Each structure stands twice: as C-alpha cells, then as structure tokens.
C-alpha cells in the first residue's frame, strides 16, 4: 500500500511524517503484547492452547518404544471365552499372574482395584500369587461437600499388600475439557510403581509436563486376557519374556467419545479419531513417558510471553515501511510458521510453546497496521478526490487516487504551461444584461463549461475562475512531459468551440427575438518555472501557482487584442509546442516587465513556405524596409486568414510610419 500525504480538515495540509506512523506502530505493538499476554491468563485461552497441543503433539507421532509394556486386555473375546460374569473371581487373576510370571514377565501391573473382600478362598488364591513384581491399582479422589473437600484414597486389601504386592495410584487428572494430557505427579503412581518393580528408572521431572502420545487406541501390543492365561497355546514363544505387562479393561473396539466407556478416556489423539483410549493403555503411555523421559514440558509464562513479544516485534518490522494486500497472507504464513516451530520444539526439544499467542500477536500487529493504513488510504482517497475534482479531469483524479506519491503538496518548483482565457468586451455585455442577472449567469456558465471541459480533456488543471476569466495550467500536480503542446491544443480547441457556441447563441436569439451578443475570447499561454502548491490561509486554500511566468501569461492574454489574434503565446511555450506552426508576431515589453519578450501565436497545418514568407515579413519590418504596399501583406492574409487582422494592423503601422 503506497503512502500518501493526507489533508487536514478544512483545507490545511496534513503532511504526516513517517515517524508518526512508526510511533503508532510501536504503540500498537506494545498494546498487542499486553493484550495477548493478558488473554493467555484466561481459562478459555488456556483451553485453546491445549487443543493446539493435541493437534501438534500427535502429528507424525512416534510409535511405542520397542520395550514398551504389553497390554493384556479384558475385552469382549475374553469375556466370552471365560464366560464368567464380571467382575471375575480373583482366583482367575491369580492364574493369570502365575502364567505371566512363568512366561518370564519382568513386572505385572493389574489396573483393577481390589478394595473389597470377596470369597475368602478366592482372595487367598490371589494373595498367594502376589509378590514384589506385582503392582495393584489404587485410586485417589476428592469429594467436595458444602462443608469441605475430602481426599479419599482407595487401596487394595491389606492382605494383598502384606503378600508383597505394591500399590500404585492409577488415578489421572483430566483438563477442563475432559481430555487426559498431564503427566500424573503421584510419588506412588501406578505406572511409576510398575517401572520400579521392573528395575527401571522412574524419576518424575520437575515442572509442568504433558503426555507424549504414542498413537490412537490399540497402538500398544495387546493380547486378550484369555490368551495370556495360556500363552503357550495362543502366543509366540517367549512373548512375555523380560517384558512389563499391564492388565486392564480394554474393549476390542475403542468406544466413541460421545458414548463414553468403562475405564476409557479422551486423549490428545481423540482430536484425530474421535475415539476414547482404554485406561490400561493410558497407564502404558505414562510408563513410557516416565521410563524414556519422553514427556513434553510445557513452557512457563516467561517463555510464552517472550514468544508473544518476539512475534509482535517481528510483525512490526514486517510492516515497518508499508502494508500491502499480501499482509493478510503474510500473517497466515506466520501463523503456519509458528505452528511448525511449535511442532519442531515438541519433537526435538520436548518443549511445548503454544503457537496461538505468537500467531495472534503477529496477526494483530500486521493486520491491525494494515487496517490503519487502509483507513488512511481511504481517507486520503476521499480527500484527494474532494480537493482535486474541481481542478482536474476525473481520469487524472483517479490517477492521483491510485498513486498519491505523484502528489507533492505545500509548494514545489516546476516548469508549467499556464493559460489565461478572458472574454472580450464582457463589461459591455454585462451592462446590457444588467436587468437580467440570471441570463447573464446562464451565459457565463454556457461559456465556461465547455471551455473547462476542453482544459480537463487535455489534461490541464483548472486553477480558478475570475469572473469571466479562466486560469489553468499543465504539468502539476501530475507530471506531463508534453505540457506545452497540450496547453496550445486546448487553446485551439477552445477557439473552435467558440464558433459553435456563437452559432447556437445566434440561433437562440433569433428564435426568441432577443439581442444576440457575440462572444469572443482572448487566450495567453506562457511556459516557465513556477511555484505550485496549496496556497491560502490555514482555514481555506487553493491549489495554485505563483511566479513571473504566470504574470507573463496573464499579460499575453491582455496583449493579444493589440495584435488582432485570439491566441498569444510566450517564448517558452513556442520552443516546446513542436506539434503546431508557431509564428512570431513581435517583441514587446509587457506591463510589469522591463525586458522585451518575443510573442508568438500558434496555428495548425501551416506550410513551411508560408512560414518562411511570414518570417521574411517580420525581418523586413525589423529592418525598417517593409512598406505598406508590400505584396506580402495580401499574400499572407490570403494564406493565413486567421492572421489577416494582425497583418492589417502591421500594414496600418507601416503606413502611419511612412506618412
């Protein structure tokens, strides 16, 4: 988006320096950092960050490690094969433990809570199978009442602990949206106790850590409970040797999230599949996160705020000079870039820095500044249109609106071609129409309207109307390399339009029976260096020109009647108007100037031979050898009828000089 120089109210210039825009950008950047940083403290924002974690942490996620736990699933086939109502008698679990131990399992975790006694012989059978290589699940929950909050721990029967089994708390905490993400912090957590029983390191990292998922439901190696009861019959040899085994409920087909399920929870992977993951697989995931130190650390507030500030500053540098239509695309690309960086940090550094804050900060600064620039641009377009529509043709105004950089206001030096056009004898016409001012106004409008249209049509700028006089110039505010030719072409068309207008006025006067007033105009054009810009008071100004070249153009218009021609042009214009036949008429000293200046007129389509004859007449006149009876007068008057009044004036001058 190109910068422009807007106007202040009521006609004064608002030459807003670049520092003002940059200061606003700095303030926008600071405000964005503060607002976005504040947003990150709200729960709804935290929830969105967690959902971004769900998506990114499960993109191209790793497979379970080679030594990951094996899941023994209490699933539909097992329920059908064992054909006993759940919960099963505990001696069945005793048989499973003995079978797994005999198969070489290093540690066994039962994600089943045995908190209540059952048949003594069955409880005794389970107790007899237990040992330090077995971890039984416990539970911890908070019961909230109007009076207090009570922490309740549910653990296996004391007889099982006395038999050597280890208790591990299998409870997990869910985020506000019901998704399991956070690594449990229990010192005696179920997965941690299994790791200890297997002789694996089980240290909990310090800080906030989130689970690294290893795939959707059933990503871990899983066998049915009934198969594990007789591994020699159903499983490969040494399938359980030196492996950790976790036993728990796991439906063959993971339930859908909207249906819920027994001991099944939503995990980050649910964002992709919409399905829940069995609690036993979650415990296996926790085990691998602890043993392989693969959990993902959540960035603290200082690092998150630093990311937001860095993104906002980066956006400010991106739009430091200007904004363009591509700014929105850049903001989108930046959001994708922050997401990619966040993904790489998760994968290669085990660190989660939410991309949402930086993406929002970048977009707020970039798009916000683009909105400011667009508003400025719209305001500038309106102001330029309003300021110049009375001076320029619609096409030129549109050029200025599209590229305001072509507009330099406040006064600059330029070489311009200036035109003055005045009505001959208008005072007499006004006197005869003094009793009908409305008709006089109509007459002036009918005159100035077509003349103004011609000026605008040739790319001129209308400076002002002074009664019956029109002032215009070329080569400002837009560059016009051919300004002299355009000014002369406009003058010739104006003279031609006068013939049509007079014919219309004569016909209308005859139809109404009123007096016909023939309109004649005189035009002066000069080219030279001027100062152009908005000039006036702080409350009202005009886009106008000043300079000696302007004064000479005005004098030429007044002097044109002394030479019997409707168009008189100065030397500067004559040198540049190469599309026309330029004929010098005299050297004069106009009012307000001390030096004599050559004056010219311009015609279209004069042959070189006629031009040569005209120059010969001027040379003879200057040398004092031109006689009133010279046949050149008649020949040139016949060849150039438009200049016959001029030749008549020169002949009369020579006749008076010889008398």
XYZ file of C-alpha atoms in Angstrom:
659
model
C 0.000 0.000 0.000
C 1.640 3.209 -1.124
C 1.979 6.046 1.326
C 0.332 9.351 0.654
C 0.170 12.759 2.234
C -3.354 13.280 3.519
C -5.065 16.603 4.205
C -6.061 18.065 7.481
C -9.587 19.252 7.999
C -10.909 22.269 6.144
C -8.218 22.523 3.574
C -4.993 22.520 5.539
C -2.310 20.003 4.727
C -1.656 17.032 6.942
C 1.967 16.404 5.994
C 2.178 13.486 8.356
C 5.816 12.437 8.795
C 6.804 8.794 8.664
C 7.718 8.929 12.351
C 4.041 9.408 13.208
C 3.118 6.140 11.502
C 6.027 4.367 13.125
C 5.120 5.730 16.532
C 1.605 4.421 16.069
C 3.047 1.059 15.021
C 5.219 0.954 18.150
C 2.195 1.727 20.328
C 0.179 -0.937 18.505
C 2.964 -3.457 19.110
C 3.152 -2.675 22.822
C -0.639 -2.790 23.188
C -0.769 -6.110 21.344
C 1.857 -7.656 23.625
C -0.061 -6.528 26.711
C -3.473 -7.629 25.457
C -2.386 -11.018 24.131
C -0.334 -11.685 27.270
C -3.416 -10.920 29.359
C -5.544 -13.210 27.202
C -3.247 -16.133 27.945
C -4.266 -15.933 31.612
C -7.916 -16.707 30.883
C -9.206 -20.302 31.040
C -10.792 -20.197 27.568
C -7.435 -19.271 26.057
C -5.638 -21.993 28.010
C -8.145 -24.471 26.623
C -7.407 -23.391 23.051
C -3.671 -23.733 23.692
C -4.214 -27.249 24.990
C -6.177 -28.133 21.865
C -3.347 -26.841 19.723
C -1.091 -29.155 21.736
C -3.415 -32.065 20.984
C -3.097 -31.447 17.277
C 0.631 -30.748 17.117
C 1.794 -33.446 19.555
C 0.001 -36.122 17.572
C 1.257 -35.073 14.142
C 3.706 -37.709 12.955
C 3.813 -39.075 16.478
C 6.324 -41.782 17.411
C 5.428 -45.455 17.722
C 5.611 -47.099 21.167
C 9.198 -47.972 22.159
C 10.448 -51.484 21.442
C 10.412 -52.372 25.157
C 7.039 -50.802 25.844
C 4.553 -52.636 28.099
C 2.349 -55.358 26.705
C -1.339 -54.822 27.371
C -3.430 -57.770 28.490
C -6.930 -56.675 27.615
C -10.035 -57.660 29.460
C -12.038 -57.450 26.258
C -15.135 -58.918 24.641
C -13.414 -62.123 23.412
C -12.094 -62.761 26.913
C -15.487 -62.170 28.477
C -16.966 -64.624 26.023
C -14.196 -67.214 26.394
C -14.045 -67.190 30.190
C -17.832 -66.981 30.310
C -17.989 -65.667 33.865
C -19.830 -62.527 34.912
C -17.629 -59.535 35.555
C -16.012 -58.867 37.978
C -14.302 -62.221 37.652
C -13.384 -64.312 40.622
C -9.978 -63.367 41.954
C -8.503 -66.802 41.562
C -8.682 -66.256 37.781
C -6.408 -63.245 38.210
C -4.140 -65.429 40.358
C -3.872 -67.901 37.481
C -3.022 -65.024 35.117
C -0.247 -63.718 37.378
C 1.279 -67.178 37.678
C 1.061 -67.701 33.911
C 2.711 -64.368 33.173
C 5.424 -64.933 35.763
C 6.105 -68.361 34.325
C 6.307 -66.789 30.826
C 9.102 -64.537 32.028
C 7.275 -61.237 32.636
C 9.520 -58.805 34.470
C 6.733 -56.876 36.194
C 2.956 -57.178 36.213
C 0.502 -54.350 36.796
C -3.179 -55.008 37.394
C -5.216 -51.906 36.628
C -8.003 -53.325 38.740
C -8.879 -52.158 42.232
C -9.295 -54.950 44.757
C -10.600 -52.824 47.613
C -13.446 -55.044 48.822
C -13.198 -58.621 50.092
C -14.830 -61.432 48.156
C -14.919 -65.182 48.774
C -12.070 -65.922 51.245
C -10.663 -68.792 49.242
C -10.553 -66.700 46.082
C -8.925 -63.753 47.896
C -6.426 -66.171 49.386
C -5.596 -67.566 45.960
C -4.892 -64.078 44.644
C -2.796 -63.202 47.703
C -0.760 -66.359 47.249
C 0.145 -65.348 43.698
C 1.284 -61.850 44.598
C 4.814 -60.650 45.113
C 7.016 -57.549 44.702
C 6.824 -57.954 40.935
C 3.082 -57.246 41.004
C 1.554 -53.756 41.247
C -2.094 -53.388 42.157
C -4.069 -50.274 41.311
C -5.308 -47.815 43.861
C -7.401 -44.713 43.454
C -7.385 -41.213 44.835
C -10.300 -38.842 44.561
C -11.522 -35.587 46.067
C -15.060 -35.473 47.452
C -16.407 -31.937 47.565
C -19.185 -31.068 50.005
C -20.572 -27.702 51.052
C -18.596 -28.034 54.252
C -15.198 -29.196 52.991
C -13.145 -31.019 50.423
C -12.103 -34.525 51.421
C -9.282 -36.528 49.848
C -10.167 -40.209 49.683
C -7.686 -42.966 48.848
C -8.891 -46.383 47.819
C -6.256 -49.102 48.095
C -6.193 -52.901 47.770
C -6.998 -55.110 50.746
C -4.237 -55.144 53.382
C -3.805 -58.879 52.831
C -2.648 -58.229 49.295
C -0.102 -55.649 50.399
C 1.085 -57.994 53.149
C 1.586 -60.648 50.491
C 4.200 -58.421 48.876
C 2.182 -56.648 46.176
C 2.909 -52.963 45.589
C 0.113 -50.399 45.428
C 0.147 -47.718 42.748
C -2.343 -44.884 42.367
C -3.856 -45.228 38.896
C -5.882 -42.003 39.061
C -5.359 -39.470 36.307
C -6.399 -35.837 36.120
C -8.345 -34.502 33.134
C -8.174 -30.996 31.739
C -11.182 -28.709 31.783
C -12.414 -30.185 28.504
C -12.231 -33.750 29.821
C -9.051 -34.754 27.972
C -6.120 -36.516 29.595
C -2.898 -34.609 28.901
C -0.925 -34.051 32.101
C 1.670 -36.439 33.469
C 0.432 -37.637 36.918
C 2.511 -36.296 39.791
C 1.942 -39.141 42.311
C 5.070 -40.373 44.029
C 3.402 -43.791 44.183
C 1.721 -43.591 40.818
C 0.668 -46.857 39.183
C 2.974 -46.614 36.143
C 5.835 -45.371 38.288
C 5.482 -48.281 40.699
C 5.483 -50.718 37.758
C 8.718 -49.143 36.496
C 10.303 -49.577 39.915
C 9.147 -53.171 40.082
C 10.793 -53.754 36.681
C 14.015 -52.162 37.887
C 13.684 -49.131 35.583
C 14.446 -45.517 36.420
C 11.244 -43.789 37.467
C 12.111 -40.220 38.387
C 9.435 -37.578 37.894
C 10.670 -34.444 36.077
C 10.268 -31.092 37.798
C 7.732 -28.655 36.342
C 4.611 -28.945 34.223
C 4.791 -31.919 31.877
C 2.329 -33.277 29.383
C 1.967 -36.746 27.925
C 3.557 -37.695 24.639
C 1.018 -39.930 22.923
C 2.144 -42.988 21.014
C -0.829 -43.318 18.726
C -4.560 -43.928 18.915
C -6.341 -46.736 20.770
C -4.748 -50.184 20.393
C -1.347 -48.772 19.413
C 0.362 -50.820 22.133
C 0.971 -54.566 21.647
C -2.212 -56.089 23.027
C -3.344 -59.643 23.717
C -6.636 -60.861 25.109
C -6.847 -61.924 28.714
C -7.772 -65.468 27.827
C -4.680 -65.732 25.597
C -2.403 -64.611 28.416
C -3.900 -67.321 30.668
C -2.342 -69.903 28.350
C 0.439 -68.169 26.393
C 1.982 -71.443 25.220
C -1.237 -72.275 23.389
C -2.082 -68.890 21.946
C 1.053 -66.727 21.776
C 4.561 -66.934 20.299
C 7.284 -68.417 22.458
C 8.820 -66.009 24.995
C 6.263 -63.394 24.091
C 6.271 -62.024 27.637
C 9.934 -62.681 28.461
C 11.550 -59.696 30.218
C 8.576 -57.541 29.357
C 6.361 -55.376 31.515
C 2.720 -56.441 31.387
C -0.250 -54.265 32.319
C -3.678 -55.839 32.718
C -6.926 -53.914 32.495
C -10.244 -53.308 30.808
C -9.924 -52.624 27.106
C -12.813 -53.078 24.741
C -11.879 -54.603 21.428
C -13.200 -51.536 19.606
C -12.401 -48.350 21.450
C -15.682 -46.584 22.264
C -16.649 -43.349 20.585
C -16.175 -40.252 22.656
C -19.847 -39.274 22.698
C -20.823 -42.719 24.069
C -18.262 -42.953 26.833
C -16.994 -46.286 28.093
C -15.676 -48.293 31.021
C -12.263 -47.006 32.097
C -11.757 -45.152 28.789
C -10.725 -41.537 28.360
C -10.210 -38.877 25.729
C -6.553 -38.203 24.904
C -4.817 -35.776 22.537
C -5.271 -38.359 19.808
C -9.034 -38.085 20.155
C -8.780 -34.867 18.091
C -7.967 -37.080 15.090
C -10.052 -40.201 15.723
C -12.930 -39.070 17.930
C -12.417 -42.258 19.980
C -11.516 -42.905 23.601
C -8.452 -44.773 24.827
C -8.614 -47.509 27.449
C -7.210 -46.682 30.861
C -4.779 -49.612 30.669
C -3.220 -48.107 27.504
C -3.022 -44.746 29.204
C -1.057 -46.374 32.024
C 1.270 -47.930 29.445
C 1.742 -44.477 27.898
C 2.521 -42.953 31.292
C 5.041 -45.755 31.881
C 6.906 -44.981 28.644
C 6.808 -41.232 29.297
C 8.485 -41.778 32.673
C 10.942 -44.519 31.698
C 12.014 -42.974 28.378
C 11.769 -39.355 29.577
C 9.589 -38.544 26.562
C 7.086 -36.318 28.343
C 6.717 -32.818 26.917
C 7.481 -29.866 29.145
C 5.002 -27.039 28.987
C 6.631 -23.641 28.565
C 6.276 -21.396 31.565
C 4.813 -17.910 31.500
C 8.154 -16.100 30.888
C 8.934 -18.164 27.792
C 5.359 -17.881 26.481
C 5.396 -14.101 26.931
C 8.776 -13.891 25.229
C 7.341 -15.743 22.233
C 4.407 -13.317 22.057
C 6.686 -10.289 22.299
C 9.071 -11.654 19.672
C 6.194 -12.322 17.253
C 4.748 -8.843 17.753
C 8.124 -7.189 17.157
C 8.723 -9.357 14.095
C 5.348 -8.282 12.706
C 6.216 -4.641 13.360
C 9.419 -4.970 11.356
C 7.486 -6.715 8.589
C 5.118 -3.753 8.165
C 7.601 -1.093 9.270
C 7.657 0.673 5.906
C 4.273 -0.206 4.474
C 1.497 -2.743 4.264
C 0.173 -4.363 1.133
C -2.667 -6.614 0.137
C -0.317 -9.529 0.805
C -0.123 -8.607 4.508
C -3.001 -10.935 5.408
C -1.264 -13.748 3.532
C 1.964 -12.982 5.401
C 0.080 -13.149 8.714
C -1.357 -16.526 7.719
C 2.081 -17.762 6.682
C 3.475 -16.545 10.014
C 0.775 -18.489 11.891
C 1.732 -21.619 9.968
C 5.393 -20.887 10.667
C 4.790 -20.561 14.417
C 2.868 -23.835 14.323
C 5.763 -25.506 12.526
C 8.232 -24.159 15.097
C 5.999 -25.375 17.926
C 5.843 -28.825 16.309
C 9.626 -28.978 15.922
C 10.116 -27.961 19.545
C 7.765 -30.743 20.644
C 9.521 -33.346 18.538
C 13.151 -32.388 19.025
C 13.260 -30.480 22.315
C 10.368 -31.995 24.244
C 9.017 -28.485 24.797
C 5.559 -27.111 24.064
C 5.327 -23.415 23.303
C 1.833 -22.632 22.134
C 1.756 -21.090 18.646
C -1.561 -19.347 19.310
C -0.195 -16.402 21.285
C 2.597 -15.570 18.811
C 0.256 -16.115 15.839
C -2.368 -13.804 17.312
C 0.245 -11.194 18.233
C 1.735 -11.237 14.727
C -1.688 -11.033 13.091
C -2.874 -8.272 15.424
C 0.126 -6.077 14.638
C 0.344 -6.829 10.910
C -3.361 -6.796 10.131
C -4.005 -4.003 12.617
C -1.426 -1.784 10.936
C -2.824 -2.788 7.551
C -6.258 -1.694 8.760
C -4.840 1.642 9.914
C -3.088 2.096 6.582
C -6.218 1.145 4.695
C -8.258 3.643 6.705
C -5.639 6.312 5.999
C -5.657 5.364 2.346
C -9.433 5.583 2.150
C -9.401 8.940 3.892
C -6.647 10.162 1.592
C -8.535 8.998 -1.489
C -11.612 10.903 -0.402
C -9.603 13.987 0.450
C -7.665 13.904 -2.805
C -10.880 13.421 -4.777
C -12.594 16.228 -2.894
C -9.622 18.563 -3.186
C -8.818 17.999 -6.862
C -12.126 17.102 -8.501
C -12.727 20.784 -9.166
C -9.281 21.212 -10.730
C -8.659 18.008 -12.687
C -10.470 15.673 -15.028
C -11.907 12.508 -13.431
C -9.228 10.422 -15.169
C -6.429 12.492 -13.636
C -8.090 12.479 -10.226
C -8.236 8.678 -10.461
C -4.521 8.605 -11.287
C -3.791 10.652 -8.182
C -6.004 8.406 -6.070
C -4.252 5.271 -7.353
C -0.785 6.726 -6.860
C -0.752 9.609 -4.366
C 3.066 9.583 -4.490
C 2.715 11.712 -7.644
C 1.241 14.438 -5.465
C 3.594 16.780 -3.690
C 1.820 19.480 -1.795
C 2.871 22.503 0.138
C 4.802 24.296 -2.640
C 7.352 22.997 -5.138
C 9.163 24.426 -8.135
C 8.007 23.123 -11.500
C 8.117 24.147 -15.121
C 4.491 24.713 -16.067
C 2.482 25.901 -19.037
C -0.066 28.459 -17.846
C -3.169 29.523 -19.769
C -5.361 32.576 -19.238
C -8.635 32.891 -21.146
C -10.802 36.023 -20.954
C -13.972 37.192 -22.709
C -13.516 40.211 -24.924
C -15.925 43.066 -24.213
C -17.646 41.277 -21.383
C -18.186 44.521 -19.487
C -20.354 45.818 -22.338
C -22.321 42.560 -22.446
C -22.845 42.675 -18.677
C -24.036 46.261 -18.899
C -26.691 45.408 -21.500
C -27.884 42.489 -19.372
C -27.804 44.256 -16.016
C -31.568 43.858 -15.623
C -31.383 40.105 -16.202
C -28.610 38.730 -13.953
C -29.917 35.182 -14.268
C -29.497 35.261 -18.041
C -26.002 36.702 -17.596
C -25.120 33.881 -15.202
C -26.501 31.331 -17.625
C -24.464 32.848 -20.413
C -21.246 32.713 -18.393
C -21.907 29.091 -17.418
C -22.578 28.151 -21.025
C -19.273 29.728 -21.932
C -17.060 28.457 -19.139
C -18.457 24.898 -19.023
C -17.276 23.806 -22.492
C -14.013 25.709 -22.120
C -13.374 23.980 -18.775
C -14.199 20.596 -20.278
C -11.646 21.218 -23.017
C -8.961 22.098 -20.469
C -9.680 18.975 -18.445
C -9.866 16.883 -21.588
C -6.327 17.925 -22.480
C -5.026 17.026 -19.013
C -4.960 20.553 -17.621
C -5.560 21.693 -14.063
C -8.101 24.460 -13.567
C -6.661 26.965 -11.142
C -9.548 29.372 -10.725
C -12.351 31.351 -12.320
C -12.090 35.133 -12.050
C -15.425 36.401 -13.269
C -15.362 35.709 -16.988
C -11.697 34.668 -16.889
C -10.432 31.093 -16.652
C -6.931 30.228 -15.449
C -5.418 26.774 -15.977
C -2.008 25.114 -16.027
C -0.314 21.887 -17.104
C 2.381 19.640 -15.549
C 1.020 19.793 -11.986
C 0.050 18.088 -9.822
C 0.717 15.205 -12.233
C 3.751 15.090 -14.466
C 3.078 15.947 -18.109
C 6.178 15.886 -20.300
C 4.208 17.354 -23.237
C 2.505 20.126 -21.291
C 3.183 22.942 -23.794
C 1.598 21.053 -26.691
C -1.373 20.119 -24.537
C -1.911 23.732 -23.489
C -1.777 25.005 -27.087
C -4.053 22.198 -28.279
C -6.564 23.147 -25.588
C -6.425 26.804 -26.679
C -7.061 25.946 -30.340
C -9.987 23.696 -29.392
C -11.385 26.458 -27.176
C -11.323 28.876 -30.082
C -13.039 26.320 -32.317
C -15.685 25.711 -29.640
C -16.439 29.440 -29.549
C -17.573 29.317 -33.177
C -20.054 26.541 -32.348
C -21.266 28.342 -29.228
C -21.784 31.631 -31.070
C -23.784 29.849 -33.761
C -26.014 28.364 -31.043
C -26.464 31.732 -29.316
C -27.262 33.479 -32.587
C -29.928 30.911 -33.457
C -31.490 31.078 -29.987
C -31.557 34.881 -30.033
C -33.321 34.833 -33.414
C -35.881 32.348 -32.125
C -36.597 34.449 -29.008
C -36.343 37.809 -30.737
C -33.661 38.991 -28.315
C -30.347 40.727 -28.871
C -27.517 38.451 -29.948
C -24.247 39.029 -28.114
C -21.292 37.542 -29.932
C -18.712 36.106 -27.581
C -15.024 36.438 -28.294
C -12.173 35.231 -26.148
C -8.507 36.049 -25.861
C -6.003 33.468 -24.691
C -2.474 33.876 -23.374
C -0.140 30.955 -22.765
C 3.328 31.009 -21.256
C 5.738 28.305 -20.080
C 8.250 28.785 -17.295
C 9.306 27.880 -13.790
C 6.684 28.464 -11.092
C 5.918 27.586 -7.515
C 2.876 25.325 -7.314
C 1.029 24.049 -4.251
C -1.774 24.719 -1.818
C -1.776 28.395 -1.011
C -4.031 30.423 1.194
C -4.898 30.616 4.862
C -4.989 27.827 7.419
C -8.781 27.755 7.054
C -9.048 27.878 3.270
C -6.632 27.303 0.430
C -6.456 26.811 -3.320
C -4.116 24.650 -5.317
C -2.484 27.390 -7.365
C 0.705 28.688 -8.972
C 2.869 31.737 -8.452
C 5.739 33.139 -10.446
C 6.861 35.502 -13.179
C 5.786 33.004 -15.839
C 2.211 33.267 -14.518
C 2.266 37.043 -14.711
C 3.556 36.943 -18.279
C 0.793 34.526 -19.319
C -1.785 36.945 -17.947
C -0.141 39.886 -19.770
C -0.074 37.911 -23.013
C -3.795 37.308 -22.776
C -4.405 41.029 -22.388
C -1.970 41.920 -25.160
C -3.489 39.518 -27.690
C -6.182 42.031 -28.712
C -3.464 44.522 -29.716
C -2.356 42.084 -32.415
C -5.766 41.084 -33.699
C -5.243 37.437 -32.758
C -7.166 35.401 -30.174
C -4.080 33.447 -29.026
C -0.743 34.815 -27.908
C 1.979 32.553 -26.518
C 5.305 33.238 -24.852
C 8.783 32.213 -25.951
C 8.971 29.243 -23.551
C 5.772 27.773 -24.943
C 6.830 28.465 -28.541
C 10.047 26.487 -28.047
C 8.194 23.422 -26.731
C 4.987 23.409 -28.789
C 6.501 21.440 -31.646
C 3.205 19.974 -32.868
C 1.997 23.314 -34.142
C 3.109 26.040 -36.510
C 4.456 28.766 -34.245
C 4.676 32.254 -35.739
C 6.480 35.091 -34.023
C 4.452 38.333 -34.069
C 6.514 40.921 -32.231
C 8.884 41.724 -29.394
C 7.147 43.632 -26.650
C 7.668 44.870 -23.132
C 4.568 43.897 -21.183
C 3.364 45.712 -18.108
C 5.381 44.717 -15.069
C 8.459 43.629 -17.078
C 11.484 45.632 -18.227
C 12.906 43.246 -20.823
C 11.345 42.873 -24.253
C 9.894 39.423 -24.844
C 9.096 37.794 -28.185
C 5.453 36.884 -28.556
C 4.002 34.255 -30.833
C 0.778 32.720 -31.982
C 0.150 29.102 -32.932
C -1.766 27.642 -35.829
C -2.259 24.152 -37.137
C -1.188 22.985 -40.564
C 0.787 25.971 -41.897
C 3.086 25.026 -44.766
C 6.839 25.655 -44.495
C 6.662 28.047 -47.474
C 4.062 30.243 -45.779
C 6.094 30.206 -42.542
C 9.144 31.330 -44.496
C 7.157 34.197 -46.061
C 5.928 35.256 -42.616
C 9.475 35.314 -41.267
C 10.550 37.410 -44.275
C 7.845 39.952 -43.480
C 8.985 40.162 -39.836
C 12.629 40.572 -40.890
C 11.704 43.407 -43.253
C 9.646 45.061 -40.546
C 12.508 44.865 -38.057
C 14.948 46.187 -40.637
C 12.597 49.092 -41.442
C 12.314 48.105 -45.125
C 8.711 46.878 -45.006
C 6.365 49.110 -46.965
C 2.593 49.311 -46.507
C 2.134 48.319 -50.122
C 4.312 45.225 -49.931
C 2.509 42.353 -51.700
C 3.455 40.070 -48.761
C 0.549 41.522 -46.784
C -2.048 40.407 -49.298
C -0.358 37.055 -49.914
C -0.101 36.198 -46.217
C -3.616 37.452 -45.420
C -4.898 35.123 -48.121
C -2.754 32.186 -46.940
C -3.440 32.744 -43.221
C -6.958 34.211 -42.830
C -6.750 33.828 -39.027
C -3.864 36.355 -39.031
C -5.383 38.848 -41.502
C -6.310 41.242 -38.627
C -2.693 41.107 -37.488
C -1.373 41.852 -40.978
C -3.850 44.731 -41.267
C -2.514 46.199 -38.001
C 1.098 45.896 -39.181
C 0.213 47.460 -42.593
C -1.522 50.365 -40.872
C 1.522 50.789 -38.651
C 3.840 50.933 -41.679
C 1.514 53.343 -43.486
C 1.445 55.664 -40.464
C 5.201 55.446 -40.184
C 5.789 56.470 -43.776
C 3.312 59.355 -43.724
